PDB file of C-alpha atoms in Angstrom:
ATOM      1  CA  MET A   1      -9.185 -16.928   7.579  1.00 88.00           C
ATOM      2  CA  ILE A   2      -8.350 -20.507   8.614  1.00 96.00           C
ATOM      3  CA  ILE A   3      -9.734 -20.819  12.468  1.00 95.00           C
ATOM      4  CA  LYS A   4      -8.460 -22.833  14.729  1.00 96.00           C
ATOM      5  CA  THR A   5      -9.344 -26.761  15.964  1.00 97.00           C
ATOM      6  CA  PRO A   6      -8.857 -29.223  18.283  1.00 97.00           C
ATOM      7  CA  ASN A   7      -6.877 -32.239  17.876  1.00 97.00           C
ATOM      8  CA  PRO A   8      -9.116 -35.340  14.993  1.00 98.00           C
ATOM      9  CA  PRO A   9     -11.330 -36.217  15.176  1.00 98.00           C
ATOM     10  CA  TYR A  10     -14.444 -34.216  14.410  1.00 98.00           C
ATOM     11  CA  TYR A  11     -16.456 -32.995  11.947  1.00 98.00           C
ATOM     12  CA  ALA A  12     -16.830 -30.940   8.499  1.00 98.00           C
ATOM     13  CA  VAL A  13     -19.061 -30.431   6.962  1.00 98.00           C
ATOM     14  CA  ILE A  14     -17.988 -28.419   3.030  1.00 98.00           C
ATOM     15  CA  PHE A  15     -20.277 -27.075   1.437  1.00 97.00           C
ATOM     16  CA  SER A  16     -20.361 -26.819  -1.785  1.00 97.00           C
ATOM     17  CA  ILE A  17     -23.283 -23.537  -3.663  1.00 96.00           C
ATOM     18  CA  VAL A  18     -24.184 -22.083  -7.070  1.00 96.00           C
ATOM     19  CA  ARG A  19     -26.242 -18.892  -5.994  1.00 93.00           C
ATOM     20  CA  ALA A  20     -28.921 -18.663  -8.225  1.00 92.00           C
ATOM     21  CA  ASN A  21     -30.096 -14.329  -8.878  1.00 86.00           C
ATOM     22  CA  VAL A  22     -31.953 -14.491  -6.260  1.00 84.00           C
ATOM     23  CA  ASP A  23     -33.890 -11.316  -4.235  1.00 84.00           C
ATOM     24  CA  GLU A  24     -30.712 -10.376  -2.167  1.00 86.00           C
ATOM     25  CA  ALA A  25     -32.109  -8.994   0.686  1.00 90.00           C
ATOM     26  CA  GLU A  26     -34.117 -11.409   1.932  1.00 88.00           C
ATOM     27  CA  TYR A  27     -31.088 -13.738   0.414  1.00 89.00           C
ATOM     28  CA  ASN A  28     -28.577 -11.535   2.940  1.00 90.00           C
ATOM     29  CA  THR A  29     -30.925 -11.000   5.383  1.00 92.00           C
ATOM     30  CA  ILE A  30     -30.658 -14.820   6.024  1.00 91.00           C
ATOM     31  CA  ALA A  31     -27.036 -15.218   4.858  1.00 88.00           C
ATOM     32  CA  GLU A  32     -25.963 -13.838   7.466  1.00 91.00           C
ATOM     33  CA  SER A  33     -28.473 -15.934  10.100  1.00 93.00           C
ATOM     34  CA  MET A  34     -26.762 -18.323   8.947  1.00 91.00           C
ATOM     35  CA  ALA A  35     -23.160 -17.387   9.814  1.00 88.00           C
ATOM     36  CA  THR A  36     -23.588 -15.893  12.912  1.00 92.00           C
ATOM     37  CA  LEU A  37     -25.842 -19.003  13.788  1.00 95.00           C
ATOM     38  CA  PRO A  38     -24.420 -21.768  13.958  1.00 94.00           C
ATOM     39  CA  ALA A  39     -22.249 -19.983  16.193  1.00 93.00           C
ATOM     40  CA  GLN A  40     -25.015 -20.414  19.004  1.00 94.00           C
ATOM     41  CA  GLN A  41     -24.444 -23.878  18.964  1.00 96.00           C
ATOM     42  CA  ASP A  42     -23.406 -26.947  20.870  1.00 96.00           C
ATOM     43  CA  GLY A  43     -19.910 -28.491  19.540  1.00 98.00           C
ATOM     44  CA  PHE A  44     -19.806 -25.644  17.316  1.00 98.00           C
ATOM     45  CA  LEU A  45     -15.570 -25.339  16.355  1.00 98.00           C
ATOM     46  CA  GLY A  46     -15.587 -22.310  13.568  1.00 97.00           C
ATOM     47  CA  PHE A  47     -16.684 -21.579  10.286  1.00 95.00           C
ATOM     48  CA  GLU A  48     -13.726 -21.055   7.223  1.00 96.00           C
ATOM     49  CA  TYR A  49     -15.242 -19.015   3.218  1.00 91.00           C
ATOM     50  CA  SER A  50     -13.846 -17.823   0.117  1.00 86.00           C
ATOM     51  CA  PRO A  51     -15.980 -15.132  -1.944  1.00 89.00           C
ATOM     52  CA  GLU A  52     -17.871 -16.302  -5.381  1.00 90.00           C
ATOM     53  CA  THR A  53     -16.448 -16.349  -8.673  1.00 92.00           C
ATOM     54  CA  PRO A  54     -18.435 -14.728 -11.084  1.00 90.00           C
ATOM     55  CA  GLU A  55     -21.094 -17.172 -12.238  1.00 91.00           C
ATOM     56  CA  GLY A  56     -21.852 -17.350  -8.065  1.00 92.00           C
ATOM     57  CA  PHE A  57     -20.408 -20.729  -7.341  1.00 95.00           C
ATOM     58  CA  SER A  58     -18.721 -20.669  -4.042  1.00 94.00           C
ATOM     59  CA  LEU A  59     -17.458 -23.348  -1.834  1.00 96.00           C
ATOM     60  CA  SER A  60     -17.733 -22.978   2.980  1.00 95.00           C
ATOM     61  CA  VAL A  61     -16.696 -26.033   5.389  1.00 97.00           C
ATOM     62  CA  SER A  62     -18.248 -25.698   9.478  1.00 97.00           C
ATOM     63  CA  TYR A  63     -15.968 -27.200  11.683  1.00 98.00           C
ATOM     64  CA  TRP A  64     -18.120 -29.472  14.544  1.00 98.00           C
ATOM     65  CA  LYS A  65     -17.564 -31.446  17.616  1.00 98.00           C
ATOM     66  CA  ASP A  66     -19.636 -34.666  16.584  1.00 98.00           C
ATOM     67  CA  ASP A  67     -21.774 -35.878  13.977  1.00 98.00           C
ATOM     68  CA  GLU A  68     -24.721 -34.968  17.027  1.00 98.00           C
ATOM     69  CA  ALA A  69     -23.890 -31.868  16.600  1.00 98.00           C
ATOM     70  CA  ILE A  70     -24.357 -31.294  13.142  1.00 98.00           C
ATOM     71  CA  ARG A  71     -27.249 -33.136  13.220  1.00 97.00           C
ATOM     72  CA  ARG A  72     -28.789 -30.550  16.099  1.00 97.00           C
ATOM     73  CA  TRP A  73     -28.074 -28.238  14.031  1.00 97.00           C
ATOM     74  CA  LYS A  74     -29.527 -29.809  10.890  1.00 96.00           C
ATOM     75  CA  GLN A  75     -33.165 -29.291  13.211  1.00 96.00           C
ATOM     76  CA  HIS A  76     -32.715 -25.679  14.015  1.00 95.00           C
ATOM     77  CA  SER A  77     -35.809 -24.023  13.323  1.00 95.00           C
ATOM     78  CA  GLU A  78     -34.510 -21.372  11.220  1.00 94.00           C
ATOM     79  CA  HIS A  79     -31.771 -23.025   9.436  1.00 95.00           C
ATOM     80  CA  LEU A  80     -34.965 -26.087   8.500  1.00 96.00           C
ATOM     81  CA  ILE A  81     -36.703 -22.562   6.811  1.00 95.00           C
ATOM     82  CA  ALA A  82     -33.209 -21.468   5.200  1.00 94.00           C
ATOM     83  CA  GLN A  83     -32.650 -25.066   3.538  1.00 95.00           C
ATOM     84  CA  LYS A  84     -36.575 -24.544   2.477  1.00 96.00           C
ATOM     85  CA  LEU A  85     -35.292 -21.242   0.404  1.00 94.00           C
ATOM     86  CA  GLY A  86     -31.793 -23.157  -0.584  1.00 94.00           C
ATOM     87  CA  LYS A  87     -33.127 -25.606  -2.467  1.00 94.00           C
ATOM     88  CA  GLU A  88     -35.750 -24.161  -3.895  1.00 94.00           C
ATOM     89  CA  LYS A  89     -34.649 -20.537  -5.053  1.00 93.00           C
ATOM     90  CA  TRP A  90     -31.969 -19.936  -3.723  1.00 94.00           C
ATOM     91  CA  HIS A  91     -28.959 -23.008  -4.937  1.00 95.00           C
ATOM     92  CA  PRO A  92     -30.061 -24.638  -8.752  1.00 95.00           C
ATOM     93  CA  ALA A  93     -26.542 -26.459  -7.421  1.00 97.00           C
ATOM     94  CA  TYR A  94     -25.076 -27.757  -4.575  1.00 97.00           C
ATOM     95  CA  ALA A  95     -23.896 -30.223  -1.996  1.00 98.00           C
ATOM     96  CA  ILE A  96     -23.541 -30.350   1.250  1.00 97.00           C
ATOM     97  CA  LYS A  97     -21.000 -33.096   2.920  1.00 98.00           C
ATOM     98  CA  VAL A  98     -21.346 -34.262   6.403  1.00 98.00           C
ATOM     99  CA  ALA A  99     -17.003 -36.047   6.880  1.00 98.00           C
ATOM    100  CA  ARG A 100     -15.170 -37.154  10.258  1.00 98.00           C
ATOM    101  CA  VAL A 101     -11.266 -35.196   9.914  1.00 98.00           C
ATOM    102  CA  GLU A 102      -9.313 -38.046  10.684  1.00 98.00           C
ATOM    103  CA  ARG A 103      -5.949 -35.879  10.922  1.00 98.00           C
ATOM    104  CA  ALA A 104      -4.792 -31.772   9.995  1.00 98.00           C
ATOM    105  CA  TYR A 105      -1.967 -30.573   9.495  1.00 95.00           C
ATOM    106  CA  SER A 106      -0.649 -27.057   9.688  1.00 97.00           C
ATOM    107  CA  GLN A 107       1.612 -23.895  10.503  1.00 96.00           C
ATOM    108  CA  GLY A 108       0.672 -20.682  11.760  1.00 96.00           C
ATOM    109  CA  VAL A 109      -2.403 -21.542  12.741  1.00 95.00           C
TER     110      VAL A 109
ATOM    111  CA  MET B   1     -17.241 -25.398  -9.895  1.00 88.00           C
ATOM    112  CA  ILE B   2     -19.041 -28.496  -8.150  1.00 96.00           C
ATOM    113  CA  ILE B   3     -17.764 -31.728  -8.613  1.00 95.00           C
ATOM    114  CA  LYS B   4     -20.208 -35.311  -8.683  1.00 96.00           C
ATOM    115  CA  THR B   5     -18.999 -37.740  -6.116  1.00 97.00           C
ATOM    116  CA  PRO B   6     -19.453 -41.478  -5.729  1.00 97.00           C
ATOM    117  CA  ASN B   7     -21.593 -42.191  -3.801  1.00 97.00           C
ATOM    118  CA  PRO B   8     -19.905 -42.661   0.180  1.00 98.00           C
ATOM    119  CA  PRO B   9     -17.714 -43.698   1.953  1.00 98.00           C
ATOM    120  CA  TYR B  10     -15.199 -41.533  -0.065  1.00 98.00           C
ATOM    121  CA  TYR B  11     -12.330 -39.052   1.410  1.00 98.00           C
ATOM    122  CA  ALA B  12     -11.865 -35.204   0.769  1.00 98.00           C
ATOM    123  CA  VAL B  13      -8.961 -32.971   1.636  1.00 98.00           C
ATOM    124  CA  ILE B  14      -9.510 -29.821   3.801  1.00 98.00           C
ATOM    125  CA  PHE B  15      -7.045 -27.173   2.000  1.00 97.00           C
ATOM    126  CA  SER B  16      -7.080 -23.823   3.939  1.00 97.00           C
ATOM    127  CA  ILE B  17      -4.067 -21.224   2.764  1.00 96.00           C
ATOM    128  CA  VAL B  18      -2.774 -17.687   3.223  1.00 96.00           C
ATOM    129  CA  ARG B  19      -0.196 -16.716   0.377  1.00 93.00           C
ATOM    130  CA  ALA B  20       2.833 -14.365   0.648  1.00 92.00           C
ATOM    131  CA  ASN B  21       3.613 -12.163  -1.516  1.00 85.00           C
ATOM    132  CA  VAL B  22       6.072 -14.030  -3.199  1.00 84.00           C
ATOM    133  CA  ASP B  23       7.311 -14.765  -6.970  1.00 84.00           C
ATOM    134  CA  GLU B  24       3.927 -15.305  -8.849  1.00 86.00           C
ATOM    135  CA  ALA B  25       5.838 -17.149 -11.831  1.00 90.00           C
ATOM    136  CA  GLU B  26       7.630 -19.039  -9.146  1.00 88.00           C
ATOM    137  CA  TYR B  27       4.401 -19.691  -7.468  1.00 89.00           C
ATOM    138  CA  ASN B  28       1.738 -19.666 -10.700  1.00 90.00           C
ATOM    139  CA  THR B  29       4.006 -22.790 -12.216  1.00 92.00           C
ATOM    140  CA  ILE B  30       3.697 -24.628  -8.830  1.00 91.00           C
ATOM    141  CA  ALA B  31       0.575 -24.508  -8.048  1.00 88.00           C
ATOM    142  CA  GLU B  32      -0.933 -25.414 -11.888  1.00 91.00           C
ATOM    143  CA  SER B  33       0.794 -28.513 -11.224  1.00 93.00           C
ATOM    144  CA  MET B  34      -1.291 -28.549  -8.871  1.00 91.00           C
ATOM    145  CA  ALA B  35      -4.352 -28.147  -9.565  1.00 88.00           C
ATOM    146  CA  THR B  36      -3.439 -30.912 -12.937  1.00 92.00           C
ATOM    147  CA  LEU B  37      -1.395 -33.665 -11.485  1.00 95.00           C
ATOM    148  CA  PRO B  38      -3.486 -34.688  -9.792  1.00 94.00           C
ATOM    149  CA  ALA B  39      -5.811 -36.083 -12.082  1.00 93.00           C
ATOM    150  CA  GLN B  40      -3.161 -38.785 -13.490  1.00 94.00           C
ATOM    151  CA  GLN B  41      -3.650 -39.749  -9.786  1.00 96.00           C
ATOM    152  CA  ASP B  42      -4.947 -43.752  -9.329  1.00 96.00           C
ATOM    153  CA  GLY B  43      -8.384 -42.907  -6.773  1.00 98.00           C
ATOM    154  CA  PHE B  44      -8.569 -38.978  -8.152  1.00 98.00           C
ATOM    155  CA  LEU B  45     -12.297 -38.241  -7.504  1.00 98.00           C
ATOM    156  CA  GLY B  46     -11.843 -34.470  -8.402  1.00 97.00           C
ATOM    157  CA  PHE B  47     -11.690 -30.702  -7.342  1.00 95.00           C
ATOM    158  CA  GLU B  48     -13.357 -27.629  -5.478  1.00 96.00           C
ATOM    159  CA  TYR B  49     -12.137 -24.511  -5.201  1.00 91.00           C
ATOM    160  CA  SER B  50     -13.003 -20.336  -4.808  1.00 86.00           C
ATOM    161  CA  PRO B  51     -10.906 -17.472  -5.791  1.00 89.00           C
ATOM    162  CA  GLU B  52      -8.382 -16.023  -2.781  1.00 90.00           C
ATOM    163  CA  THR B  53      -9.692 -13.161  -0.064  1.00 92.00           C
ATOM    164  CA  PRO B  54      -7.993  -9.505  -0.370  1.00 90.00           C
ATOM    165  CA  GLU B  55      -5.828 -11.077   2.451  1.00 91.00           C
ATOM    166  CA  GLY B  56      -4.828 -13.876  -0.006  1.00 92.00           C
ATOM    167  CA  PHE B  57      -6.836 -16.758   2.554  1.00 95.00           C
ATOM    168  CA  SER B  58      -8.058 -19.528   0.022  1.00 94.00           C
ATOM    169  CA  LEU B  59     -10.215 -23.116   0.102  1.00 96.00           C
ATOM    170  CA  SER B  60      -9.647 -25.534  -1.933  1.00 95.00           C
ATOM    171  CA  VAL B  61     -11.506 -29.414  -1.471  1.00 97.00           C
ATOM    172  CA  SER B  62      -9.546 -32.348  -3.415  1.00 97.00           C
ATOM    173  CA  TYR B  63     -11.726 -35.729  -3.575  1.00 98.00           C
ATOM    174  CA  TRP B  64      -9.956 -39.232  -3.398  1.00 98.00           C
ATOM    175  CA  LYS B  65     -11.642 -42.330  -3.450  1.00 98.00           C
ATOM    176  CA  ASP B  66      -9.395 -43.216  -0.261  1.00 98.00           C
ATOM    177  CA  ASP B  67      -7.249 -42.646   2.120  1.00 98.00           C
ATOM    178  CA  GLU B  68      -4.311 -44.881   0.357  1.00 98.00           C
ATOM    179  CA  ALA B  69      -4.903 -42.107  -2.737  1.00 98.00           C
ATOM    180  CA  ILE B  70      -4.572 -39.751  -0.497  1.00 98.00           C
ATOM    181  CA  ARG B  71      -1.450 -40.887   1.140  1.00 97.00           C
ATOM    182  CA  ARG B  72       0.414 -42.084  -2.468  1.00 97.00           C
ATOM    183  CA  TRP B  73      -0.459 -38.417  -3.484  1.00 97.00           C
ATOM    184  CA  LYS B  74       1.417 -36.605  -0.394  1.00 96.00           C
ATOM    185  CA  GLN B  75       4.277 -38.571  -1.473  1.00 96.00           C
ATOM    186  CA  HIS B  76       4.938 -37.342  -5.817  1.00 95.00           C
ATOM    187  CA  SER B  77       7.862 -36.050  -5.957  1.00 95.00           C
ATOM    188  CA  GLU B  78       7.513 -33.322  -7.507  1.00 94.00           C
ATOM    189  CA  HIS B  79       4.077 -32.321  -5.564  1.00 95.00           C
ATOM    190  CA  LEU B  80       6.508 -33.088  -2.534  1.00 96.00           C
ATOM    191  CA  ILE B  81       8.805 -29.858  -3.978  1.00 95.00           C
ATOM    192  CA  ALA B  82       5.082 -27.878  -3.492  1.00 94.00           C
ATOM    193  CA  GLN B  83       4.573 -28.764   0.008  1.00 95.00           C
ATOM    194  CA  LYS B  84       8.508 -27.924   1.065  1.00 96.00           C
ATOM    195  CA  LEU B  85       8.099 -24.456  -0.862  1.00 94.00           C
ATOM    196  CA  GLY B  86       4.844 -24.010   0.459  1.00 94.00           C
ATOM    197  CA  LYS B  87       5.868 -24.680   3.914  1.00 94.00           C
ATOM    198  CA  GLU B  88       8.905 -22.368   3.294  1.00 94.00           C
ATOM    199  CA  LYS B  89       7.918 -20.244   0.988  1.00 93.00           C
ATOM    200  CA  TRP B  90       4.288 -19.118  -0.076  1.00 94.00           C
ATOM    201  CA  HIS B  91       2.029 -20.410   3.215  1.00 95.00           C
ATOM    202  CA  PRO B  92       2.562 -17.804   6.302  1.00 95.00           C
ATOM    203  CA  ALA B  93      -0.134 -20.370   7.529  1.00 97.00           C
ATOM    204  CA  TYR B  94      -1.872 -23.318   5.895  1.00 97.00           C
ATOM    205  CA  ALA B  95      -4.216 -26.265   7.746  1.00 98.00           C
ATOM    206  CA  ILE B  96      -4.662 -30.325   5.113  1.00 97.00           C
ATOM    207  CA  LYS B  97      -7.448 -31.829   6.296  1.00 98.00           C
ATOM    208  CA  VAL B  98      -7.841 -35.321   5.762  1.00 98.00           C
ATOM    209  CA  ALA B  99     -11.903 -36.198   6.190  1.00 98.00           C
ATOM    210  CA  ARG B 100     -13.851 -39.238   5.815  1.00 98.00           C
ATOM    211  CA  VAL B 101     -16.730 -37.943   3.693  1.00 98.00           C
ATOM    212  CA  GLU B 102     -20.037 -39.778   5.573  1.00 98.00           C
ATOM    213  CA  ARG B 103     -23.129 -38.463   3.915  1.00 98.00           C
ATOM    214  CA  ALA B 104     -23.988 -36.695   1.356  1.00 98.00           C
ATOM    215  CA  TYR B 105     -26.789 -34.477  -0.913  1.00 95.00           C
ATOM    216  CA  SER B 106     -26.877 -32.475  -3.363  1.00 97.00           C
ATOM    217  CA  GLN B 107     -29.591 -30.805  -5.978  1.00 96.00           C
ATOM    218  CA  GLY B 108     -28.497 -29.496  -9.891  1.00 96.00           C
ATOM    219  CA  VAL B 109     -24.576 -31.591  -9.911  1.00 95.00           C
TER     220      VAL B 109
END
């Protein structure tokens, strides 16, 4: 669902992926770690995601205090393994964008 | 699906919404305009979205050449009507974030 974020500036990582037909057990184990481990990182603000389309496309956004926190998470040992598997086995197509949130509007969050 | 984007910097608008139970005909008509009209705006780069969860949450991201293009689209007459309906009738909760994409990685896009 929608997470509460602080006043800008902060950072967002937009993660657009297509998932291949893969070993579900391996994928789900690591996907779960990738959804829970960030919460233990300094500077992590939250995570929003929505379901896959029938074609295997999905979109998720994680929010971070600053770019340093994103760079640290990128070098986390378990994340490095997931990055390698994602690139080589799971995601025939993906796009990751690191963006600085400059302004925000919300209601009911 | 995943859209092709130019080299950074460019801009992203992250749109996180919860949809109320509303008049589907009115909602769908305007939602369709909001999905097609941006393509006619100067500086629009593309749009990624994923399906609603059973709770009515969805996430979408539009990409723009610069912040000026986003500000122009925000003032578009049909968009102003949609903003008003979204705020007052359709979206008990929403968050809109305007962010400057600083770097990006992709494969197969």
